[in-house]
XYZ file of C-alpha atoms in Angstrom:
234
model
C 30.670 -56.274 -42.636
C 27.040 -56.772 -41.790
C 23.978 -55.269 -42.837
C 24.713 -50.926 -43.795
C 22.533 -48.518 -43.898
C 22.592 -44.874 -45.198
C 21.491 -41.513 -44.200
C 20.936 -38.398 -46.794
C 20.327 -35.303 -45.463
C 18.906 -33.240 -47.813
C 16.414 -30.954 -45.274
C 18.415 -27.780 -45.703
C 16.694 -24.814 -47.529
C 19.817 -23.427 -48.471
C 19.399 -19.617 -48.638
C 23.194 -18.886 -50.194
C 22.124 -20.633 -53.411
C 19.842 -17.718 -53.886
C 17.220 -19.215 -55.700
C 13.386 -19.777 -54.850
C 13.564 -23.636 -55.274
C 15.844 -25.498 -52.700
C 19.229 -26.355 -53.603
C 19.145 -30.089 -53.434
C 16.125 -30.368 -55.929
C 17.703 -27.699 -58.548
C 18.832 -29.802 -62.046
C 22.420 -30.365 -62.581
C 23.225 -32.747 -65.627
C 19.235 -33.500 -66.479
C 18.363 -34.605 -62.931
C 17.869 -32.862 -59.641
C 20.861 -32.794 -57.694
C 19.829 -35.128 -54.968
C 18.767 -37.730 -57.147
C 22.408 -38.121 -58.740
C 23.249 -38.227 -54.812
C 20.762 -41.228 -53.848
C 21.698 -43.117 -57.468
C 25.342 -43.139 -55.936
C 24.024 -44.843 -52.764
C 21.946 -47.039 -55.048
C 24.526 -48.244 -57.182
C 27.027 -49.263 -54.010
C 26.577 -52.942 -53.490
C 27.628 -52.811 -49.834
C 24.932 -50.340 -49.016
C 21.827 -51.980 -48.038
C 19.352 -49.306 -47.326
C 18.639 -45.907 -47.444
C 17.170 -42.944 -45.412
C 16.287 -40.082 -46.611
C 15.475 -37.010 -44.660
C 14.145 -33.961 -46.482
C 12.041 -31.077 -45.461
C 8.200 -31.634 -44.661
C 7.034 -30.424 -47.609
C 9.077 -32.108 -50.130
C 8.194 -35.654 -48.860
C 5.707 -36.408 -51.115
C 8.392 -35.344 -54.319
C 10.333 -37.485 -53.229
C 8.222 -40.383 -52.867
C 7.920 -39.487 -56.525
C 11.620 -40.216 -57.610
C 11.997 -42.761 -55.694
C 9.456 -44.212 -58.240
C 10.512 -42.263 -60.977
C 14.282 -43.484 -60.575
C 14.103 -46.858 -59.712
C 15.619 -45.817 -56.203
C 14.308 -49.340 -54.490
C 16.963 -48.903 -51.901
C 15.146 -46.280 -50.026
C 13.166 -47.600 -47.812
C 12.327 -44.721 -45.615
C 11.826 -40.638 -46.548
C 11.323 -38.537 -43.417
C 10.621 -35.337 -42.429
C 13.710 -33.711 -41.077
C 13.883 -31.315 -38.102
C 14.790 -27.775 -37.071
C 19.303 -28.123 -37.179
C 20.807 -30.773 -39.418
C 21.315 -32.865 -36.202
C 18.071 -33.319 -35.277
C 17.227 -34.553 -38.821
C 20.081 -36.872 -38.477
C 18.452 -38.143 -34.895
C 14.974 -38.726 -37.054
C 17.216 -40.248 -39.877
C 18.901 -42.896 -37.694
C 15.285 -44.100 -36.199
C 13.958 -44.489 -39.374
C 17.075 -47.099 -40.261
C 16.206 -50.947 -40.956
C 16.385 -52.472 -37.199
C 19.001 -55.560 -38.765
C 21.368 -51.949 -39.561
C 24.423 -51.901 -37.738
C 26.902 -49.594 -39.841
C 25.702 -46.015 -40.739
C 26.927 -43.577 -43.421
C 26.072 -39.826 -43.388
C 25.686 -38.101 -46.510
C 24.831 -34.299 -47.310
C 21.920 -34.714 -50.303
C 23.765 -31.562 -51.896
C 27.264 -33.727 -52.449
C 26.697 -35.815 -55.506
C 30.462 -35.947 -56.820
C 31.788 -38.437 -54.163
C 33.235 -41.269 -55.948
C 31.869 -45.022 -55.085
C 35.850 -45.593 -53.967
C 36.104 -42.815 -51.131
C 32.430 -44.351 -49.768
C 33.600 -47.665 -50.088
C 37.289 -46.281 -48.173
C 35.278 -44.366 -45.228
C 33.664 -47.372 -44.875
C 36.365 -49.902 -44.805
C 38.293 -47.549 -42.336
C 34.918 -47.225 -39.525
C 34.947 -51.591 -39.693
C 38.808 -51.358 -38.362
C 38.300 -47.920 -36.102
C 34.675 -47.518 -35.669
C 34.293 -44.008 -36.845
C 35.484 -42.427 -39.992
C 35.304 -39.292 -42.342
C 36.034 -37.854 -45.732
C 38.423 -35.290 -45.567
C 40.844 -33.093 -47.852
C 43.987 -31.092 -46.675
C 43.455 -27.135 -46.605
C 45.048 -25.395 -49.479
C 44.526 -22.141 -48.277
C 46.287 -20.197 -45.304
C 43.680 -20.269 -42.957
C 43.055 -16.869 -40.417
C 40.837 -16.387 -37.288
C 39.261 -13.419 -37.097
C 37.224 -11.768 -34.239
C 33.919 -9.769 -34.619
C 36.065 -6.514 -35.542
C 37.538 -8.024 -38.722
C 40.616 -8.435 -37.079
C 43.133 -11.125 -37.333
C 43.615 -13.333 -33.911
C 46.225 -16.094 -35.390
C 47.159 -18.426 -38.110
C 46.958 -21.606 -37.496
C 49.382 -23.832 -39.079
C 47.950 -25.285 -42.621
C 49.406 -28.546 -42.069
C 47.211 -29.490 -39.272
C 43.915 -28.460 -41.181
C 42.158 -31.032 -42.808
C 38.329 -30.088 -44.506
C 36.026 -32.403 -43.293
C 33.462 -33.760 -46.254
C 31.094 -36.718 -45.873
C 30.337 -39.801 -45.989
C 31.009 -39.741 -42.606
C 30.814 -43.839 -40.869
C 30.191 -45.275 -38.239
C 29.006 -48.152 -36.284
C 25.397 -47.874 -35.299
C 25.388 -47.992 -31.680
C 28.265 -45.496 -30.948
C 26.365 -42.658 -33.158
C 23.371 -43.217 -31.689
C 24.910 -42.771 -28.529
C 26.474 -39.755 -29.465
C 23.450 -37.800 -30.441
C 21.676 -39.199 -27.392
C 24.377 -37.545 -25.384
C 24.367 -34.453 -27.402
C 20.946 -34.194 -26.694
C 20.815 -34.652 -22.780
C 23.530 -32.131 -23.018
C 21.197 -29.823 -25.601
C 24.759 -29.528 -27.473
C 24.458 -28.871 -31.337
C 27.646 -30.244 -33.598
C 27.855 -29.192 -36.659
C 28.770 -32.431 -37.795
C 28.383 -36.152 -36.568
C 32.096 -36.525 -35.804
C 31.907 -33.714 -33.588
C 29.257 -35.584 -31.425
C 31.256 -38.656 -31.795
C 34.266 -36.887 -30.579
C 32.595 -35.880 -27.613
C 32.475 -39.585 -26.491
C 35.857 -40.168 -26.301
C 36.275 -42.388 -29.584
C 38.740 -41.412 -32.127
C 37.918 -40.249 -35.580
C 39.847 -41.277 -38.071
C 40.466 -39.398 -41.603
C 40.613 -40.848 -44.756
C 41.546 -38.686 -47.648
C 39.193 -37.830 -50.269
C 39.727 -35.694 -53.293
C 38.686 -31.915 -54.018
C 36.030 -32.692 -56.281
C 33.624 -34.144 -53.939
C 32.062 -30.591 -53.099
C 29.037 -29.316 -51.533
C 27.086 -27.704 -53.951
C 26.058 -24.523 -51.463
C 26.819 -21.654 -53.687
C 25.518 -20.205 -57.421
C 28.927 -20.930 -59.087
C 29.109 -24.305 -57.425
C 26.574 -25.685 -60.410
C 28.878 -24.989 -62.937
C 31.907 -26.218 -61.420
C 30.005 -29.478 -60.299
C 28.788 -29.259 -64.451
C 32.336 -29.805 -65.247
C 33.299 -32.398 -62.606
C 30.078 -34.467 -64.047
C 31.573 -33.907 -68.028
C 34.968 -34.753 -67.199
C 33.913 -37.868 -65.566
C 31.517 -38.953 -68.612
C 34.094 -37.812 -71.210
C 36.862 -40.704 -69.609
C 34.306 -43.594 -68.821
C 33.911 -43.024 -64.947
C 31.204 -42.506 -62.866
């Protein structure tokens, strides 16, 4: 595979976490949350650089770990912009111009193992696009605005779609150029990507790779981090 590069999001203010400082810089295991999240990316021999978008007034922090951490694959931190999609736009601009794989990462999901990356990745060099996903547990409902039930769809088609999401260069960036002469908002890159016409393709995660969004998420993400220390994996 040639030359990869990856994108963290991490731009979010994240208003359900309740707290005054921003999810993604909040401490989980003695380090802020996204730094455990770039240190994955770091540590992945196949990636070769990193991009990291984060909100205009947290550049300058982060410039800070980058030193702080030894992070010497990022070679670019960026303001993001207004919807997660336009701070993915800025995030692929900002990528090495020799880059011609992509990974998109939420800054806020630092429990993906190095295997699932290293399987999206695999899986977007054979198909071109890939994600991250786990099969829904839960009977899922749609409701309308009254509270009222409309159907059930049926679980076994369901799949919850995590990142890394893959995918070759060119076809993303085609995607969100689309998206945007179309001034359609995704709320993920394999939605734009799906609006192309190219197949995404699924490759099963695990349940631990969560998106720390919520106040009990920290100590449930606590745990995952323990468990993993107290049997030797990362």
């Amino acid at each position: 595979m040639n030359k990869v590069g990856a994108i963290v999001v991490a731009a979010g203010k994240g208003s359900r976490m309740r707290t005054a400082e921003s999810k993604q810089y909040l401490e989980l295991a003695g380090k802020p949350i996204l730094v455990h999240t770039l240190e994955l990316f770091e540590r992945i021999r196949e990636v070769d650089s990193i991009v990291l978008v984060v909100g205009e007034g947290d550049v300058s922090r982060c410039e800070s770990y980058k030193v702080q951490y030894g992070l010497d694959k990022v070679t670019r931190i960026v303001a993001g912009g207004g919807e997660r999609q336009d701070s993915v736009s800025l995030g692929l601009k900002a990528l090495p111009d020799d880059t011609q794989w992509v990974l998109v990462h939420d800054g806020v999901r630092p429990l993906v193992s190095e295997q699932q990356v290293l399987a999206c990745l695999d899986k977007a060099a054979v198909t071109e696009a890939a994600v991250l996903a786990v099969p829904v547990k839960d009977t899922i409902k749609v409701v309308n605005d009254k509270g009222h039930i409309v159907s059930t769809p049926d679980r076994k088609s369901l799949w919850a779609i995590q990142t890394p999401q893959a995918f070759r260069l060119s076809l993303l960036l085609q995607a969100h150029q689309m998206a945007g002469q179309d001034g359609f908002v995704g709320t993920d890159d394999a939605m734009l990507v799906e609006r192309t016409g190219v197949t995404v393709h699924v490759v099963e995660g695990d349940y631990y790779n969560i998106k720390i969004t919520t106040p009990e998420d920290l100590p449930w993400a606590e745990w995952i981090m323990g468990s993993r220390r107290g049997d030797g994996s990362k």
